[in-house]
Each structure stands twice: as structure tokens, then as C-alpha cells.
Amino acid sequence: MELIQNIPDLSAYLAADEVIDHDHPVVRETAARLARDVPDSYAYARAAFEYVRDTIPHSQDSGDLHVTWRASDVLRLGTGICYAKAHALAALLRAEDIPAALCYQRLAHDDGGGHAVHGLIAVRFNGAWHRQDPRGNKPGVDAQFSLEGEHLAWIPDPESSEVDYPVLYAEPHPAVIEALKAAPDRPHLWKTLPTAL
């Protein structure tokens, strides 16, 4: 699948905004701590991915009721769903001048009752974009950082109307951020997740 930037200018994928607030002290401190222990930007990107994937539980898995959407809040509170974790990882990457995009899949619910949009990121190395899924591993989910082929949590099944969206967004998709901002808690969010983009 060819990944398509929604903004041609690569600098848009380094920008800070209300959601990917990599100018926030919490993001800066986390990035500096991760960068201290690695030799280069590739190793940093892997370390940031593993940090978000492994040390910030997906709120559905942990039972946390908080809804986070701003990268600094995800890092400060240590919780978030896929979108929020993608925002945190994008912020950590951009904090170290590594272009990062937000991207999405449409996946069927585990119970077969409809679909929801799932959030990922793409990181740019060696002139190409590489999708990564920092959602968090659990039984049946084994996402890994890779620039050599994708190792995502899920591969969409077209027969189940699942989709890989090819667009790489510099900012969160409006449907995603509206759902996150409007939800008073995660159970409410679960009922209002976008079903398609």
C-alpha cells in the first residue's frame, strides 16, 4: 500500500500543536530521558515506540476510565487508547526531529458488532514512511517496531469490511479528536468511536 501525506510539506510532520504538544515539559523531559540511553535516531525511535507500547497501558486493557487525547496528558497520566498513545509517540518522535504522521485502520469489533477506527503512527526514515502500532501488546497482539516490513497489531480483512487507510495525517483526523474531546469517560467513548473515516 502506498502511504500518502495529506500535507506535502514534510515540516508539517514535525510541528507541535494542541494535541501533539512536543513543546510541553513532560514530553521534552521524557524525550530527553529516552535519548540519553541510545546512540542514534533509529535507536531513539525504537526506544520511544517501546516506551509508549509497554509502559503506558491501553486504558481498555487496564480498566482505566480516563480519556486522554493530548500527548503530554497521555505521558503524565500514563494511560490512553490507541489514538492517544499514537499522539504520545508522535510527540516523542517529533521532539527529537523525527517526522511522525498519524494514520488509521478500520477494524471489526472483537464481538463482530460493527467497526471502529484504530489509530497508528508512521515514522519517516531513509526517505520512506513506516507504520508502527504502539497500542500495547496482549495475548493475540504482538506489534513490533520495524523498518523492514510491518509488524502491526492487526492486518485488516477486506471480507470483514476492514480497511487500511493510506493517508498520513500531520494532525489527528477531526472525527478522532472530536470523539476523544467529547467523551467524559472511556465507557462513553467506546459507544462514540468513529466507525469509518
mmCIF file with all atom_site columns, C-alpha atoms in Angstrom:
data_model
loop_
_atom_site.group_PDB
_atom_site.id
_atom_site.type_symbol
_atom_site.label_atom_id
_atom_site.label_alt_id
_atom_site.label_comp_id
_atom_site.label_asym_id
_atom_site.label_entity_id
_atom_site.label_seq_id
_atom_site.pdbx_PDB_ins_code
_atom_site.Cartn_x
_atom_site.Cartn_y
_atom_site.Cartn_z
_atom_site.occupancy
_atom_site.B_iso_or_equiv
_atom_site.pdbx_formal_charge
_atom_site.auth_seq_id
_atom_site.auth_comp_id
_atom_site.auth_asym_id
_atom_site.auth_atom_id
_atom_site.pdbx_PDB_model_num
ATOM 1   C CA . MET A 1 1   ? 0.000   0.000   0.000  1.00 0.00 ? 1   MET A CA 1
ATOM 2   C CA . GLU A 1 2   ? 1.290   3.434   -0.921 1.00 0.00 ? 2   GLU A CA 1
ATOM 3   C CA . LEU A 1 3   ? 1.139   5.858   2.017  1.00 0.00 ? 3   LEU A CA 1
ATOM 4   C CA . ILE A 1 4   ? 0.058   9.388   1.081  1.00 0.00 ? 4   ILE A CA 1
ATOM 5   C CA . GLN A 1 5   ? 0.874   12.542  3.056  1.00 0.00 ? 5   GLN A CA 1
ATOM 6   C CA . ASN A 1 6   ? -2.183  14.762  3.441  1.00 0.00 ? 6   ASN A CA 1
ATOM 7   C CA . ILE A 1 7   ? 0.212   17.732  3.545  1.00 0.00 ? 7   ILE A CA 1
ATOM 8   C CA . PRO A 1 8   ? 3.092   17.598  1.025  1.00 0.00 ? 8   PRO A CA 1
ATOM 9   C CA . ASP A 1 9   ? 5.447   19.707  3.173  1.00 0.00 ? 9   ASP A CA 1
ATOM 10  C CA . LEU A 1 10  ? 7.394   17.352  5.451  1.00 0.00 ? 10  LEU A CA 1
ATOM 11  C CA . SER A 1 11  ? 7.805   20.081  8.083  1.00 0.00 ? 11  SER A CA 1
ATOM 12  C CA . ALA A 1 12  ? 4.097   19.643  8.954  1.00 0.00 ? 12  ALA A CA 1
ATOM 13  C CA . TYR A 1 13  ? 5.045   16.239  10.392 1.00 0.00 ? 13  TYR A CA 1
ATOM 14  C CA . LEU A 1 14  ? 7.454   17.884  12.828 1.00 0.00 ? 14  LEU A CA 1
ATOM 15  C CA . ALA A 1 15  ? 5.073   20.581  14.088 1.00 0.00 ? 15  ALA A CA 1
ATOM 16  C CA . ALA A 1 16  ? 3.722   20.966  17.617 1.00 0.00 ? 16  ALA A CA 1
ATOM 17  C CA . ASP A 1 17  ? 0.033   21.667  18.161 1.00 0.00 ? 17  ASP A CA 1
ATOM 18  C CA . GLU A 1 18  ? -2.649  21.343  20.834 1.00 0.00 ? 18  GLU A CA 1
ATOM 19  C CA . VAL A 1 19  ? -2.647  17.525  20.563 1.00 0.00 ? 19  VAL A CA 1
ATOM 20  C CA . ILE A 1 20  ? 0.930   16.649  19.627 1.00 0.00 ? 20  ILE A CA 1
ATOM 21  C CA . ASP A 1 21  ? 2.349   19.124  22.128 1.00 0.00 ? 21  ASP A CA 1
ATOM 22  C CA . HIS A 1 22  ? 6.000   18.152  21.988 1.00 0.00 ? 22  HIS A CA 1
ATOM 23  C CA . ASP A 1 23  ? 6.956   21.571  23.311 1.00 0.00 ? 23  ASP A CA 1
ATOM 24  C CA . HIS A 1 24  ? 5.386   20.609  26.684 1.00 0.00 ? 24  HIS A CA 1
ATOM 25  C CA . PRO A 1 25  ? 7.881   19.993  29.526 1.00 0.00 ? 25  PRO A CA 1
ATOM 26  C CA . VAL A 1 26  ? 6.535   16.462  30.207 1.00 0.00 ? 26  VAL A CA 1
ATOM 27  C CA . VAL A 1 27  ? 7.138   15.469  26.580 1.00 0.00 ? 27  VAL A CA 1
ATOM 28  C CA . ARG A 1 28  ? 10.540  17.178  26.490 1.00 0.00 ? 28  ARG A CA 1
ATOM 29  C CA . GLU A 1 29  ? 11.674  15.506  29.732 1.00 0.00 ? 29  GLU A CA 1
ATOM 30  C CA . THR A 1 30  ? 10.523  12.064  28.578 1.00 0.00 ? 30  THR A CA 1
ATOM 31  C CA . ALA A 1 31  ? 12.223  12.511  25.204 1.00 0.00 ? 31  ALA A CA 1
ATOM 32  C CA . ALA A 1 32  ? 15.471  13.675  26.817 1.00 0.00 ? 32  ALA A CA 1
ATOM 33  C CA . ARG A 1 33  ? 15.465  10.687  29.188 1.00 0.00 ? 33  ARG A CA 1
ATOM 34  C CA . LEU A 1 34  ? 14.932  8.236   26.318 1.00 0.00 ? 34  LEU A CA 1
ATOM 35  C CA . ALA A 1 35  ? 17.537  9.960   24.098 1.00 0.00 ? 35  ALA A CA 1
ATOM 36  C CA . ARG A 1 36  ? 20.255  9.755   26.790 1.00 0.00 ? 36  ARG A CA 1
ATOM 37  C CA . ASP A 1 37  ? 20.482  5.976   26.520 1.00 0.00 ? 37  ASP A CA 1
ATOM 38  C CA . VAL A 1 38  ? 20.593  5.495   22.732 1.00 0.00 ? 38  VAL A CA 1
ATOM 39  C CA . PRO A 1 39  ? 23.290  6.014   20.072 1.00 0.00 ? 39  PRO A CA 1
ATOM 40  C CA . ASP A 1 40  ? 21.230  7.374   17.156 1.00 0.00 ? 40  ASP A CA 1
ATOM 41  C CA . SER A 1 41  ? 17.800  8.466   15.915 1.00 0.00 ? 41  SER A CA 1
ATOM 42  C CA . TYR A 1 42  ? 16.810  4.971   14.782 1.00 0.00 ? 42  TYR A CA 1
ATOM 43  C CA . ALA A 1 43  ? 17.506  3.563   18.251 1.00 0.00 ? 43  ALA A CA 1
ATOM 44  C CA . TYR A 1 44  ? 15.652  6.515   19.768 1.00 0.00 ? 44  TYR A CA 1
ATOM 45  C CA . ALA A 1 45  ? 12.594  5.840   17.598 1.00 0.00 ? 45  ALA A CA 1
ATOM 46  C CA . ARG A 1 46  ? 12.585  2.201   18.707 1.00 0.00 ? 46  ARG A CA 1
ATOM 47  C CA . ALA A 1 47  ? 13.019  3.206   22.373 1.00 0.00 ? 47  ALA A CA 1
ATOM 48  C CA . ALA A 1 48  ? 10.176  5.742   22.144 1.00 0.00 ? 48  ALA A CA 1
ATOM 49  C CA . PHE A 1 49  ? 7.920   3.163   20.482 1.00 0.00 ? 49  PHE A CA 1
ATOM 50  C CA . GLU A 1 50  ? 8.662   0.545   23.139 1.00 0.00 ? 50  GLU A CA 1
ATOM 51  C CA . TYR A 1 51  ? 8.202   3.088   25.917 1.00 0.00 ? 51  TYR A CA 1
ATOM 52  C CA . VAL A 1 52  ? 4.710   4.060   24.714 1.00 0.00 ? 52  VAL A CA 1
ATOM 53  C CA . ARG A 1 53  ? 3.741   0.486   23.812 1.00 0.00 ? 53  ARG A CA 1
ATOM 54  C CA . ASP A 1 54  ? 4.968   -1.119  27.036 1.00 0.00 ? 54  ASP A CA 1
ATOM 55  C CA . THR A 1 55  ? 4.831   1.444   29.859 1.00 0.00 ? 55  THR A CA 1
ATOM 56  C CA . ILE A 1 56  ? 1.583   3.264   29.048 1.00 0.00 ? 56  ILE A CA 1
ATOM 57  C CA . PRO A 1 57  ? -1.231  0.722   29.309 1.00 0.00 ? 57  PRO A CA 1
ATOM 58  C CA . HIS A 1 58  ? -4.095  0.852   26.852 1.00 0.00 ? 58  HIS A CA 1
ATOM 59  C CA . SER A 1 59  ? -6.929  2.086   29.052 1.00 0.00 ? 59  SER A CA 1
ATOM 60  C CA . GLN A 1 60  ? -9.291  -0.664  27.877 1.00 0.00 ? 60  GLN A CA 1
ATOM 61  C CA . ASP A 1 61  ? -6.760  -3.321  28.957 1.00 0.00 ? 61  ASP A CA 1
ATOM 62  C CA . SER A 1 62  ? -6.064  -1.690  32.320 1.00 0.00 ? 62  SER A CA 1
ATOM 63  C CA . GLY A 1 63  ? -9.661  -0.685  33.079 1.00 0.00 ? 63  GLY A CA 1
ATOM 64  C CA . ASP A 1 64  ? -8.710  3.000   33.404 1.00 0.00 ? 64  ASP A CA 1
ATOM 65  C CA . LEU A 1 65  ? -11.731 5.257   32.850 1.00 0.00 ? 65  LEU A CA 1
ATOM 66  C CA . HIS A 1 66  ? -9.743  8.372   31.879 1.00 0.00 ? 66  HIS A CA 1
ATOM 67  C CA . VAL A 1 67  ? -9.946  9.672   28.317 1.00 0.00 ? 67  VAL A CA 1
ATOM 68  C CA . THR A 1 68  ? -6.661  11.288  27.304 1.00 0.00 ? 68  THR A CA 1
ATOM 69  C CA . TRP A 1 69  ? -6.005  12.904  23.947 1.00 0.00 ? 69  TRP A CA 1
ATOM 70  C CA . ARG A 1 70  ? -3.174  15.421  24.400 1.00 0.00 ? 70  ARG A CA 1
ATOM 71  C CA . ALA A 1 71  ? 0.288   13.782  24.193 1.00 0.00 ? 71  ALA A CA 1
ATOM 72  C CA . SER A 1 72  ? 1.514   15.399  27.418 1.00 0.00 ? 72  SER A CA 1
ATOM 73  C CA . ASP A 1 73  ? -1.545  14.115  29.318 1.00 0.00 ? 73  ASP A CA 1
ATOM 74  C CA . VAL A 1 74  ? -1.024  10.591  28.000 1.00 0.00 ? 74  VAL A CA 1
ATOM 75  C CA . LEU A 1 75  ? 2.573   10.661  29.294 1.00 0.00 ? 75  LEU A CA 1
ATOM 76  C CA . ARG A 1 76  ? 1.655   12.402  32.578 1.00 0.00 ? 76  ARG A CA 1
ATOM 77  C CA . LEU A 1 77  ? -1.311  10.157  33.449 1.00 0.00 ? 77  LEU A CA 1
ATOM 78  C CA . GLY A 1 78  ? 0.153   7.011   31.896 1.00 0.00 ? 78  GLY A CA 1
ATOM 79  C CA . THR A 1 79  ? -2.999  5.921   30.090 1.00 0.00 ? 79  THR A CA 1
ATOM 80  C CA . GLY A 1 80  ? -4.777  6.177   26.764 1.00 0.00 ? 80  GLY A CA 1
ATOM 81  C CA . ILE A 1 81  ? -6.497  4.300   23.985 1.00 0.00 ? 81  ILE A CA 1
ATOM 82  C CA . CYS A 1 82  ? -4.821  3.681   20.608 1.00 0.00 ? 82  CYS A CA 1
ATOM 83  C CA . TYR A 1 83  ? -5.330  7.242   19.341 1.00 0.00 ? 83  TYR A CA 1
ATOM 84  C CA . ALA A 1 84  ? -3.929  8.817   22.487 1.00 0.00 ? 84  ALA A CA 1
ATOM 85  C CA . LYS A 1 85  ? -0.919  6.507   22.530 1.00 0.00 ? 85  LYS A CA 1
ATOM 86  C CA . ALA A 1 86  ? -0.289  7.356   18.866 1.00 0.00 ? 86  ALA A CA 1
ATOM 87  C CA . HIS A 1 87  ? -0.388  11.064  19.775 1.00 0.00 ? 87  HIS A CA 1
ATOM 88  C CA . ALA A 1 88  ? 2.156   10.483  22.565 1.00 0.00 ? 88  ALA A CA 1
ATOM 89  C CA . LEU A 1 89  ? 4.513   8.546   20.310 1.00 0.00 ? 89  LEU A CA 1
ATOM 90  C CA . ALA A 1 90  ? 4.238   11.130  17.529 1.00 0.00 ? 90  ALA A CA 1
ATOM 91  C CA . ALA A 1 91  ? 5.117   13.852  20.049 1.00 0.00 ? 91  ALA A CA 1
ATOM 92  C CA . LEU A 1 92  ? 8.138   11.944  21.367 1.00 0.00 ? 92  LEU A CA 1
ATOM 93  C CA . LEU A 1 93  ? 9.408   11.391  17.823 1.00 0.00 ? 93  LEU A CA 1
ATOM 94  C CA . ARG A 1 94  ? 8.850   14.984  16.745 1.00 0.00 ? 94  ARG A CA 1
ATOM 95  C CA . ALA A 1 95  ? 10.563  16.197  19.926 1.00 0.00 ? 95  ALA A CA 1
ATOM 96  C CA . GLU A 1 96  ? 13.746  14.642  18.519 1.00 0.00 ? 96  GLU A CA 1
ATOM 97  C CA . ASP A 1 97  ? 13.176  15.959  14.964 1.00 0.00 ? 97  ASP A CA 1
ATOM 98  C CA . ILE A 1 98  ? 11.918  12.651  13.569 1.00 0.00 ? 98  ILE A CA 1
ATOM 99  C CA . PRO A 1 99  ? 8.938   13.153  11.230 1.00 0.00 ? 99  PRO A CA 1
ATOM 100 C CA . ALA A 1 100 ? 5.852   11.330  12.505 1.00 0.00 ? 100 ALA A CA 1
ATOM 101 C CA . ALA A 1 101 ? 2.371   11.023  10.999 1.00 0.00 ? 101 ALA A CA 1
ATOM 102 C CA . LEU A 1 102 ? -0.941  9.749   12.309 1.00 0.00 ? 102 LEU A CA 1
ATOM 103 C CA . CYS A 1 103 ? -2.675  7.032   10.316 1.00 0.00 ? 103 CYS A CA 1
ATOM 104 C CA . TYR A 1 104 ? -5.648  4.749   10.752 1.00 0.00 ? 104 TYR A CA 1
ATOM 105 C CA . GLN A 1 105 ? -7.285  1.408   10.099 1.00 0.00 ? 105 GLN A CA 1
ATOM 106 C CA . ARG A 1 106 ? -10.945 0.407   10.162 1.00 0.00 ? 106 ARG A CA 1
ATOM 107 C CA . LEU A 1 107 ? -11.296 -2.835  12.135 1.00 0.00 ? 107 LEU A CA 1
ATOM 108 C CA . ALA A 1 108 ? -14.212 -5.032  13.182 1.00 0.00 ? 108 ALA A CA 1
ATOM 109 C CA . HIS A 1 109 ? -15.060 -5.216  16.876 1.00 0.00 ? 109 HIS A CA 1
ATOM 110 C CA . ASP A 1 110 ? -13.958 -8.437  18.596 1.00 0.00 ? 110 ASP A CA 1
ATOM 111 C CA . ASP A 1 111 ? -17.615 -9.411  19.065 1.00 0.00 ? 111 ASP A CA 1
ATOM 112 C CA . GLY A 1 112 ? -18.369 -8.818  15.375 1.00 0.00 ? 112 GLY A CA 1
ATOM 113 C CA . GLY A 1 113 ? -20.782 -5.995  16.239 1.00 0.00 ? 113 GLY A CA 1
ATOM 114 C CA . GLY A 1 114 ? -19.683 -3.265  13.876 1.00 0.00 ? 114 GLY A CA 1
ATOM 115 C CA . HIS A 1 115 ? -16.414 -1.457  13.250 1.00 0.00 ? 115 HIS A CA 1
ATOM 116 C CA . ALA A 1 116 ? -14.161 1.155   14.840 1.00 0.00 ? 116 ALA A CA 1
ATOM 117 C CA . VAL A 1 117 ? -11.295 3.242   13.575 1.00 0.00 ? 117 VAL A CA 1
ATOM 118 C CA . HIS A 1 118 ? -7.918  2.220   15.039 1.00 0.00 ? 118 HIS A CA 1
ATOM 119 C CA . GLY A 1 119 ? -5.023  4.682   15.409 1.00 0.00 ? 119 GLY A CA 1
ATOM 120 C CA . LEU A 1 120 ? -1.391  4.117   14.408 1.00 0.00 ? 120 LEU A CA 1
ATOM 121 C CA . ILE A 1 121 ? 1.599   6.263   13.542 1.00 0.00 ? 121 ILE A CA 1
ATOM 122 C CA . ALA A 1 122 ? 4.075   6.305   10.697 1.00 0.00 ? 122 ALA A CA 1
ATOM 123 C CA . VAL A 1 123 ? 7.699   7.290   11.166 1.00 0.00 ? 123 VAL A CA 1
ATOM 124 C CA . ARG A 1 124 ? 9.913   8.564   8.346  1.00 0.00 ? 124 ARG A CA 1
ATOM 125 C CA . PHE A 1 125 ? 13.382  7.082   7.885  1.00 0.00 ? 125 PHE A CA 1
ATOM 126 C CA . ASN A 1 126 ? 15.581  6.747   4.809  1.00 0.00 ? 126 ASN A CA 1
ATOM 127 C CA . GLY A 1 127 ? 13.124  8.640   2.615  1.00 0.00 ? 127 GLY A CA 1
ATOM 128 C CA . ALA A 1 128 ? 10.141  6.388   3.345  1.00 0.00 ? 128 ALA A CA 1
ATOM 129 C CA . TRP A 1 129 ? 7.257   6.116   5.808  1.00 0.00 ? 129 TRP A CA 1
ATOM 130 C CA . HIS A 1 130 ? 6.966   3.058   8.068  1.00 0.00 ? 130 HIS A CA 1
ATOM 131 C CA . ARG A 1 131 ? 3.770   2.375   10.029 1.00 0.00 ? 131 ARG A CA 1
ATOM 132 C CA . GLN A 1 132 ? 4.017   1.380   13.706 1.00 0.00 ? 132 GLN A CA 1
ATOM 133 C CA . ASP A 1 133 ? 1.337   0.405   16.231 1.00 0.00 ? 133 ASP A CA 1
ATOM 134 C CA . PRO A 1 134 ? 2.054   1.471   19.843 1.00 0.00 ? 134 PRO A CA 1
ATOM 135 C CA . ARG A 1 135 ? -1.350  0.218   21.084 1.00 0.00 ? 135 ARG A CA 1
ATOM 136 C CA . GLY A 1 136 ? 0.177   -2.232  23.555 1.00 0.00 ? 136 GLY A CA 1
ATOM 137 C CA . ASN A 1 137 ? 0.625   -5.955  23.275 1.00 0.00 ? 137 ASN A CA 1
ATOM 138 C CA . LYS A 1 138 ? -1.605  -8.546  24.917 1.00 0.00 ? 138 LYS A CA 1
ATOM 139 C CA . PRO A 1 139 ? -2.482  -12.166 24.142 1.00 0.00 ? 139 PRO A CA 1
ATOM 140 C CA . GLY A 1 140 ? -3.067  -12.316 20.396 1.00 0.00 ? 140 GLY A CA 1
ATOM 141 C CA . VAL A 1 141 ? -1.451  -8.904  19.768 1.00 0.00 ? 141 VAL A CA 1
ATOM 142 C CA . ASP A 1 142 ? 2.283   -8.659  19.038 1.00 0.00 ? 142 ASP A CA 1
ATOM 143 C CA . ALA A 1 143 ? 3.157   -5.318  17.447 1.00 0.00 ? 143 ALA A CA 1
ATOM 144 C CA . GLN A 1 144 ? 6.873   -4.645  16.972 1.00 0.00 ? 144 GLN A CA 1
ATOM 145 C CA . PHE A 1 145 ? 8.903   -1.664  15.798 1.00 0.00 ? 145 PHE A CA 1
ATOM 146 C CA . SER A 1 146 ? 10.186  -2.328  12.301 1.00 0.00 ? 146 SER A CA 1
ATOM 147 C CA . LEU A 1 147 ? 11.514  -0.515  9.265  1.00 0.00 ? 147 LEU A CA 1
ATOM 148 C CA . GLU A 1 148 ? 11.730  -3.839  7.387  1.00 0.00 ? 148 GLU A CA 1
ATOM 149 C CA . GLY A 1 149 ? 8.101   -4.761  6.746  1.00 0.00 ? 149 GLY A CA 1
ATOM 150 C CA . GLU A 1 150 ? 5.181   -4.029  9.030  1.00 0.00 ? 150 GLU A CA 1
ATOM 151 C CA . HIS A 1 151 ? 4.609   -5.777  12.354 1.00 0.00 ? 151 HIS A CA 1
ATOM 152 C CA . LEU A 1 152 ? 1.306   -4.166  13.340 1.00 0.00 ? 152 LEU A CA 1
ATOM 153 C CA . ALA A 1 153 ? -1.230  -5.370  15.884 1.00 0.00 ? 153 ALA A CA 1
ATOM 154 C CA . TRP A 1 154 ? -3.770  -6.246  13.194 1.00 0.00 ? 154 TRP A CA 1
ATOM 155 C CA . ILE A 1 155 ? -3.938  -6.824  9.439  1.00 0.00 ? 155 ILE A CA 1
ATOM 156 C CA . PRO A 1 156 ? -7.307  -5.685  8.063  1.00 0.00 ? 156 PRO A CA 1
ATOM 157 C CA . ASP A 1 157 ? -9.537  -8.328  6.480  1.00 0.00 ? 157 ASP A CA 1
ATOM 158 C CA . PRO A 1 158 ? -11.325 -6.867  3.430  1.00 0.00 ? 158 PRO A CA 1
ATOM 159 C CA . GLU A 1 159 ? -14.003 -9.598  3.634  1.00 0.00 ? 159 GLU A CA 1
ATOM 160 C CA . SER A 1 160 ? -14.976 -8.168  7.038  1.00 0.00 ? 160 SER A CA 1
ATOM 161 C CA . SER A 1 161 ? -15.054 -4.622  5.590  1.00 0.00 ? 161 SER A CA 1
ATOM 162 C CA . GLU A 1 162 ? -11.805 -3.807  7.360  1.00 0.00 ? 162 GLU A CA 1
ATOM 163 C CA . VAL A 1 163 ? -9.580  -1.169  5.747  1.00 0.00 ? 163 VAL A CA 1
ATOM 164 C CA . ASP A 1 164 ? -6.058  0.222   5.839  1.00 0.00 ? 164 ASP A CA 1
ATOM 165 C CA . TYR A 1 165 ? -6.409  3.963   5.243  1.00 0.00 ? 165 TYR A CA 1
ATOM 166 C CA . PRO A 1 166 ? -3.416  5.162   3.176  1.00 0.00 ? 166 PRO A CA 1
ATOM 167 C CA . VAL A 1 167 ? -3.479  8.817   4.262  1.00 0.00 ? 167 VAL A CA 1
ATOM 168 C CA . LEU A 1 168 ? -0.793  10.091  6.634  1.00 0.00 ? 168 LEU A CA 1
ATOM 169 C CA . TYR A 1 169 ? -2.133  12.979  8.705  1.00 0.00 ? 169 TYR A CA 1
ATOM 170 C CA . ALA A 1 170 ? 0.011   15.720  10.207 1.00 0.00 ? 170 ALA A CA 1
ATOM 171 C CA . GLU A 1 171 ? -2.745  16.328  12.794 1.00 0.00 ? 171 GLU A CA 1
ATOM 172 C CA . PRO A 1 172 ? -5.326  13.914  14.206 1.00 0.00 ? 172 PRO A CA 1
ATOM 173 C CA . HIS A 1 173 ? -8.316  13.236  11.980 1.00 0.00 ? 173 HIS A CA 1
ATOM 174 C CA . PRO A 1 174 ? -11.198 15.523  13.068 1.00 0.00 ? 174 PRO A CA 1
ATOM 175 C CA . ALA A 1 175 ? -13.536 12.561  13.751 1.00 0.00 ? 175 ALA A CA 1
ATOM 176 C CA . VAL A 1 176 ? -10.975 11.083  16.135 1.00 0.00 ? 176 VAL A CA 1
ATOM 177 C CA . ILE A 1 177 ? -10.213 14.213  18.111 1.00 0.00 ? 177 ILE A CA 1
ATOM 178 C CA . GLU A 1 178 ? -13.897 15.190  18.341 1.00 0.00 ? 178 GLU A CA 1
ATOM 179 C CA . ALA A 1 179 ? -14.776 11.788  19.825 1.00 0.00 ? 179 ALA A CA 1
ATOM 180 C CA . LEU A 1 180 ? -11.923 11.985  22.349 1.00 0.00 ? 180 LEU A CA 1
ATOM 181 C CA . LYS A 1 181 ? -12.690 15.548  23.454 1.00 0.00 ? 181 LYS A CA 1
ATOM 182 C CA . ALA A 1 182 ? -16.440 14.896  23.822 1.00 0.00 ? 182 ALA A CA 1
ATOM 183 C CA . ALA A 1 183 ? -16.157 11.744  25.943 1.00 0.00 ? 183 ALA A CA 1
ATOM 184 C CA . PRO A 1 184 ? -16.466 12.188  29.727 1.00 0.00 ? 184 PRO A CA 1
ATOM 185 C CA . ASP A 1 185 ? -15.042 8.693   30.292 1.00 0.00 ? 185 ASP A CA 1
ATOM 186 C CA . ARG A 1 186 ? -13.857 5.625   28.392 1.00 0.00 ? 186 ARG A CA 1
ATOM 187 C CA . PRO A 1 187 ? -17.171 3.675   28.560 1.00 0.00 ? 187 PRO A CA 1
ATOM 188 C CA . HIS A 1 188 ? -18.876 6.654   26.887 1.00 0.00 ? 188 HIS A CA 1
ATOM 189 C CA . LEU A 1 189 ? -16.056 6.887   24.333 1.00 0.00 ? 189 LEU A CA 1
ATOM 190 C CA . TRP A 1 190 ? -16.484 3.210   23.468 1.00 0.00 ? 190 TRP A CA 1
ATOM 191 C CA . LYS A 1 191 ? -20.029 3.985   22.292 1.00 0.00 ? 191 LYS A CA 1
ATOM 192 C CA . THR A 1 192 ? -18.979 7.003   20.202 1.00 0.00 ? 192 THR A CA 1
ATOM 193 C CA . LEU A 1 193 ? -15.780 5.833   18.494 1.00 0.00 ? 193 LEU A CA 1
ATOM 194 C CA . PRO A 1 194 ? -15.683 6.688   14.792 1.00 0.00 ? 194 PRO A CA 1
ATOM 195 C CA . THR A 1 195 ? -16.721 3.709   12.680 1.00 0.00 ? 195 THR A CA 1
ATOM 196 C CA . ALA A 1 196 ? -15.073 4.977   9.474  1.00 0.00 ? 196 ALA A CA 1
ATOM 197 C CA . LEU A 1 197 ? -13.122 7.964   8.119  1.00 0.00 ? 197 LEU A CA 1
#
